[in-house]
Each structure stands twice: as C-alpha cells, then as structure tokens.
Amino acid sequence: MKRFARFILFNILGWKLVGDFSKEVKKYVVIAAPHTSWVDFPIAILSRMASGVMINFIGKNSLFKGPFGFFFRAMGGTPVDRTKSNNLVDAIVQIFNNKEEFRLGLSPEGTRKKVDKWKTGFYYIAKGANVPIVMATLDFENKQIKISEPYYTTANKDKDFEVFHSFYKGIKGKNPELF
C-alpha cells in the first residue's frame, strides 16, 4: 500500500514530501495547514500512507454516517459531535494516555473557511498528553508536503504559536484566499 500511495502522490499527482513523520516518537499531534478544500483530505491520507506512519484523525459526525462511515473509520477516523459541549480536549488526552502509540492529525483552523485565529485545542491536547506537535503543510503552489521535526511546547504559549505560524508563512492552500 505504501508503494501504491507513493506512486499516486509523487508520480501521478506530482507532489513532494519534504521531511517525514517521526517513527521514533510514538505519540504526537500533527497540525496540518492550510485546510482550505476537501482535496486536503485525500492528499493528507496519501502522504500518511506514503510515509508508512499511521496518523489518526477526528471528523464531524456526519462523515461517519451512511455508506462512507465504514471508509472513514477504516482510514483511522473517529467521529466527533460538535453540537454538544463536551470536553473533547480531555477525552483526546485520555486516548493518548491509554495508548502506547498514537498520532493525531488536526487542522488548527478547525474548518475549511477563512478564520482570523486558530483553534487552540491541538495545543492543549499536546500539553495535557505531554506530547510534541509536528507541523505539516499542504502547499498547493509548490506541490509540497513539508513536515517538521517534533516540537515540544514551552511554558510560553505566545512563543509556541509564533513558531507554528512562522512554519506556515507563505504556504498557499488549494484556495489561498481562505488562509
């Protein structure tokens, strides 16, 4: 499957993978941005498969209903009910604490629409689970998926977010006006 994904991603679609998901670090949060189109999902799944590292994801409940629910679960997804006010951060921290190996991919924007500021859940998940954050780009202009080394958060949230934002500076999503 890895060879097939690499063939599609690199040879057919013309993407490049710059860096790779850490195999040595068994637990981390991956933040992938920009998230401006439905096309981001298949590119992210192909890059995950091409790297050979399982990265799970969460998605809105509706994705997991009907005929595609099985597919999204098989791809490593877990449904989330965004209409209820539950403590999702604590629930995900618990998942990290209960597993020997777990990597979770999230969009810091939380949506494909343009946002003024990122959601902070990914940050508090990483802090609560005491795991690093790996940054990944979806740069459609250069057809590159750039992956950072694991970044361990500090006691200074503002400094950490400066690091995150600088990693994504100049990156163009599928719909650049939304990032």
Short mmCIF file of C-alpha atoms in Angstrom, two decimals:
data_model
loop_
_atom_site.label_atom_id
_atom_site.label_comp_id
_atom_site.label_asym_id
_atom_site.label_seq_id
_atom_site.Cartn_x
_atom_site.Cartn_y
_atom_site.Cartn_z
CA MET A 1 0.00 0.00 0.00
CA LYS A 2 2.90 2.34 0.78
CA ARG A 3 4.37 1.89 -2.72
CA PHE A 4 0.96 2.43 -4.32
CA ALA A 5 0.38 5.64 -2.32
CA ARG A 6 3.87 6.91 -3.18
CA PHE A 7 3.27 6.21 -6.88
CA ILE A 8 -0.01 8.14 -6.88
CA LEU A 9 1.24 11.03 -4.74
CA PHE A 10 4.65 11.50 -6.37
CA ASN A 11 4.36 10.16 -9.93
CA ILE A 12 0.75 10.82 -10.88
CA LEU A 13 -0.09 13.90 -8.80
CA GLY A 14 3.45 15.36 -8.78
CA TRP A 15 3.72 16.11 -5.04
CA LYS A 16 6.94 16.09 -3.00
CA LEU A 17 7.37 15.09 0.62
CA VAL A 18 9.90 17.27 2.44
CA GLY A 19 10.78 15.65 5.74
CA ASP A 20 8.92 12.71 7.20
CA PHE A 21 6.70 11.79 10.11
CA SER A 22 8.80 10.60 13.03
CA LYS A 23 8.73 6.87 13.53
CA GLU A 24 10.84 7.04 16.70
CA VAL A 25 8.41 9.29 18.56
CA LYS A 26 5.35 7.13 19.17
CA LYS A 27 2.90 9.85 20.25
CA TYR A 28 2.36 13.34 18.86
CA VAL A 29 -0.19 15.78 17.50
CA VAL A 30 0.13 16.66 13.80
CA ILE A 31 -1.22 20.05 12.76
CA ALA A 32 -1.80 20.23 9.02
CA ALA A 33 -2.47 23.56 7.33
CA PRO A 34 -3.74 25.27 5.40
CA HIS A 35 -7.05 23.44 5.30
CA THR A 36 -8.97 25.23 2.54
CA SER A 37 -10.54 22.45 0.47
CA TRP A 38 -11.98 18.94 0.60
CA VAL A 39 -8.98 17.97 -1.57
CA ASP A 40 -6.74 18.37 1.50
CA PHE A 41 -8.06 15.13 2.99
CA PRO A 42 -7.04 12.76 0.17
CA ILE A 43 -3.64 14.47 -0.14
CA ALA A 44 -3.11 14.10 3.63
CA ILE A 45 -4.19 10.44 3.56
CA LEU A 46 -1.86 9.70 0.63
CA SER A 47 1.05 11.42 2.39
CA ARG A 48 0.34 9.45 5.57
CA MET A 49 0.26 6.20 3.58
CA ALA A 50 3.39 7.15 1.62
CA SER A 51 5.28 7.73 4.86
CA GLY A 52 4.15 4.44 6.38
CA VAL A 53 3.18 6.11 9.68
CA MET A 54 -0.39 5.78 10.95
CA ILE A 55 -1.89 9.14 11.82
CA ASN A 56 -5.44 9.14 13.13
CA PHE A 57 -7.94 11.95 12.70
CA ILE A 58 -11.26 13.18 14.03
CA GLY A 59 -14.12 14.46 11.91
CA LYS A 60 -17.66 15.68 12.19
CA ASN A 61 -20.29 13.03 12.91
CA SER A 62 -21.95 13.35 9.52
CA LEU A 63 -18.84 12.00 7.75
CA PHE A 64 -19.20 8.72 9.63
CA LYS A 65 -22.85 8.08 8.71
CA GLY A 66 -24.20 6.30 5.69
CA PRO A 67 -22.13 4.37 3.20
CA PHE A 68 -18.88 6.25 3.86
CA GLY A 69 -18.80 5.79 7.64
CA PHE A 70 -17.00 2.46 7.32
CA PHE A 71 -14.41 4.01 4.99
CA PHE A 72 -13.58 6.91 7.33
CA ARG A 73 -13.28 4.58 10.33
CA ALA A 74 -11.07 2.19 8.35
CA MET A 75 -8.86 5.16 7.45
CA GLY A 76 -8.25 5.85 11.15
CA GLY A 77 -11.02 8.33 11.83
CA THR A 78 -13.15 8.90 14.91
CA PRO A 79 -16.44 10.83 14.80
CA VAL A 80 -16.90 13.93 16.94
CA ASP A 81 -20.23 15.50 17.89
CA ARG A 82 -19.56 19.22 17.52
CA THR A 83 -23.09 20.17 18.57
CA LYS A 84 -22.59 19.06 22.19
CA SER A 85 -20.46 20.96 24.64
CA ASN A 86 -18.20 18.20 25.86
CA ASN A 87 -14.60 18.33 26.92
CA LEU A 88 -13.03 17.00 23.74
CA VAL A 89 -9.52 18.01 24.80
CA ASP A 90 -9.67 15.87 27.96
CA ALA A 91 -11.18 12.95 26.05
CA ILE A 92 -8.36 13.01 23.49
CA VAL A 93 -5.71 13.40 26.20
CA GLN A 94 -7.15 10.24 27.74
CA ILE A 95 -6.79 8.41 24.42
CA PHE A 96 -3.12 9.44 24.28
CA ASN A 97 -2.62 8.27 27.87
CA ASN A 98 -4.23 4.89 27.20
CA LYS A 99 -2.25 4.01 24.07
CA GLU A 100 1.37 3.03 23.56
CA GLU A 101 1.39 4.61 20.11
CA PHE A 102 -0.95 7.33 18.89
CA ARG A 103 -0.55 10.16 16.43
CA LEU A 104 -3.45 12.53 15.82
CA GLY A 105 -3.76 14.83 12.82
CA LEU A 106 -5.79 18.03 13.21
CA SER A 107 -6.40 21.22 11.33
CA PRO A 108 -5.52 24.18 13.58
CA GLU A 109 -8.13 26.25 11.71
CA GLY A 110 -10.85 23.76 12.61
CA THR A 111 -12.66 24.40 9.31
CA ARG A 112 -12.06 24.97 5.60
CA LYS A 113 -13.42 28.52 5.89
CA LYS A 114 -11.21 31.56 6.48
CA VAL A 115 -10.60 32.17 10.18
CA ASP A 116 -8.98 35.08 12.00
CA LYS A 117 -7.26 32.87 14.54
CA TRP A 118 -6.56 29.22 15.04
CA LYS A 119 -8.36 26.99 17.49
CA THR A 120 -6.20 26.08 20.48
CA GLY A 121 -7.44 22.55 21.20
CA PHE A 122 -4.45 20.92 19.47
CA TYR A 123 -2.12 22.87 21.74
CA TYR A 124 -3.90 21.89 24.94
CA ILE A 125 -4.12 18.27 23.79
CA ALA A 126 -0.34 18.21 23.31
CA LYS A 127 0.25 19.93 26.66
CA GLY A 128 -2.19 17.67 28.51
CA ALA A 129 -0.82 14.46 26.99
CA ASN A 130 2.77 15.71 27.27
CA VAL A 131 3.45 15.01 23.59
CA PRO A 132 5.12 17.11 20.89
CA ILE A 133 3.49 18.81 17.93
CA VAL A 134 4.53 18.03 14.35
CA MET A 135 3.70 20.66 11.75
CA ALA A 136 2.75 19.64 8.21
CA THR A 137 1.99 21.90 5.25
CA LEU A 138 -0.30 21.35 2.33
CA ASP A 139 1.41 23.72 -0.10
CA PHE A 140 -0.52 23.55 -3.36
CA GLU A 141 1.57 26.24 -5.06
CA ASN A 142 4.76 24.17 -4.81
CA LYS A 143 3.02 20.78 -4.53
CA GLN A 144 4.91 20.11 -1.32
CA ILE A 145 4.02 18.47 1.94
CA LYS A 146 6.60 19.76 4.37
CA ILE A 147 6.86 18.01 7.73
CA SER A 148 8.64 19.42 10.77
CA GLU A 149 10.59 17.65 13.45
CA PRO A 150 8.56 17.12 16.64
CA TYR A 151 8.25 20.41 18.54
CA TYR A 152 7.93 20.29 22.30
CA THR A 153 5.83 23.13 23.66
CA THR A 154 7.24 25.54 26.21
CA ALA A 155 5.71 27.43 29.11
CA ASN A 156 5.21 30.38 26.74
CA LYS A 157 2.09 29.88 24.58
CA ASP A 158 2.71 33.07 22.55
CA LYS A 159 6.24 31.94 21.67
CA ASP A 160 4.96 28.50 20.69
CA PHE A 161 2.32 29.99 18.39
CA GLU A 162 4.96 32.23 16.79
CA VAL A 163 6.89 29.05 15.93
CA PHE A 164 3.74 27.44 14.48
CA HIS A 165 2.72 30.48 12.43
CA SER A 166 6.24 31.02 11.08
CA PHE A 167 6.33 27.42 9.80
CA TYR A 168 3.25 28.11 7.64
CA LYS A 169 4.28 31.57 6.45
CA GLY A 170 4.00 31.85 2.67
CA ILE A 171 2.25 28.49 2.24
CA LYS A 172 -0.58 28.51 -0.31
CA GLY A 173 -3.55 26.19 0.12
CA LYS A 174 -5.82 24.93 -2.64
CA ASN A 175 -7.92 28.08 -2.07
CA PRO A 176 -5.27 30.59 -0.90
CA GLU A 177 -7.80 33.32 -0.13
CA LEU A 178 -9.10 31.15 2.75
CA PHE A 179 -5.78 31.03 4.65
#
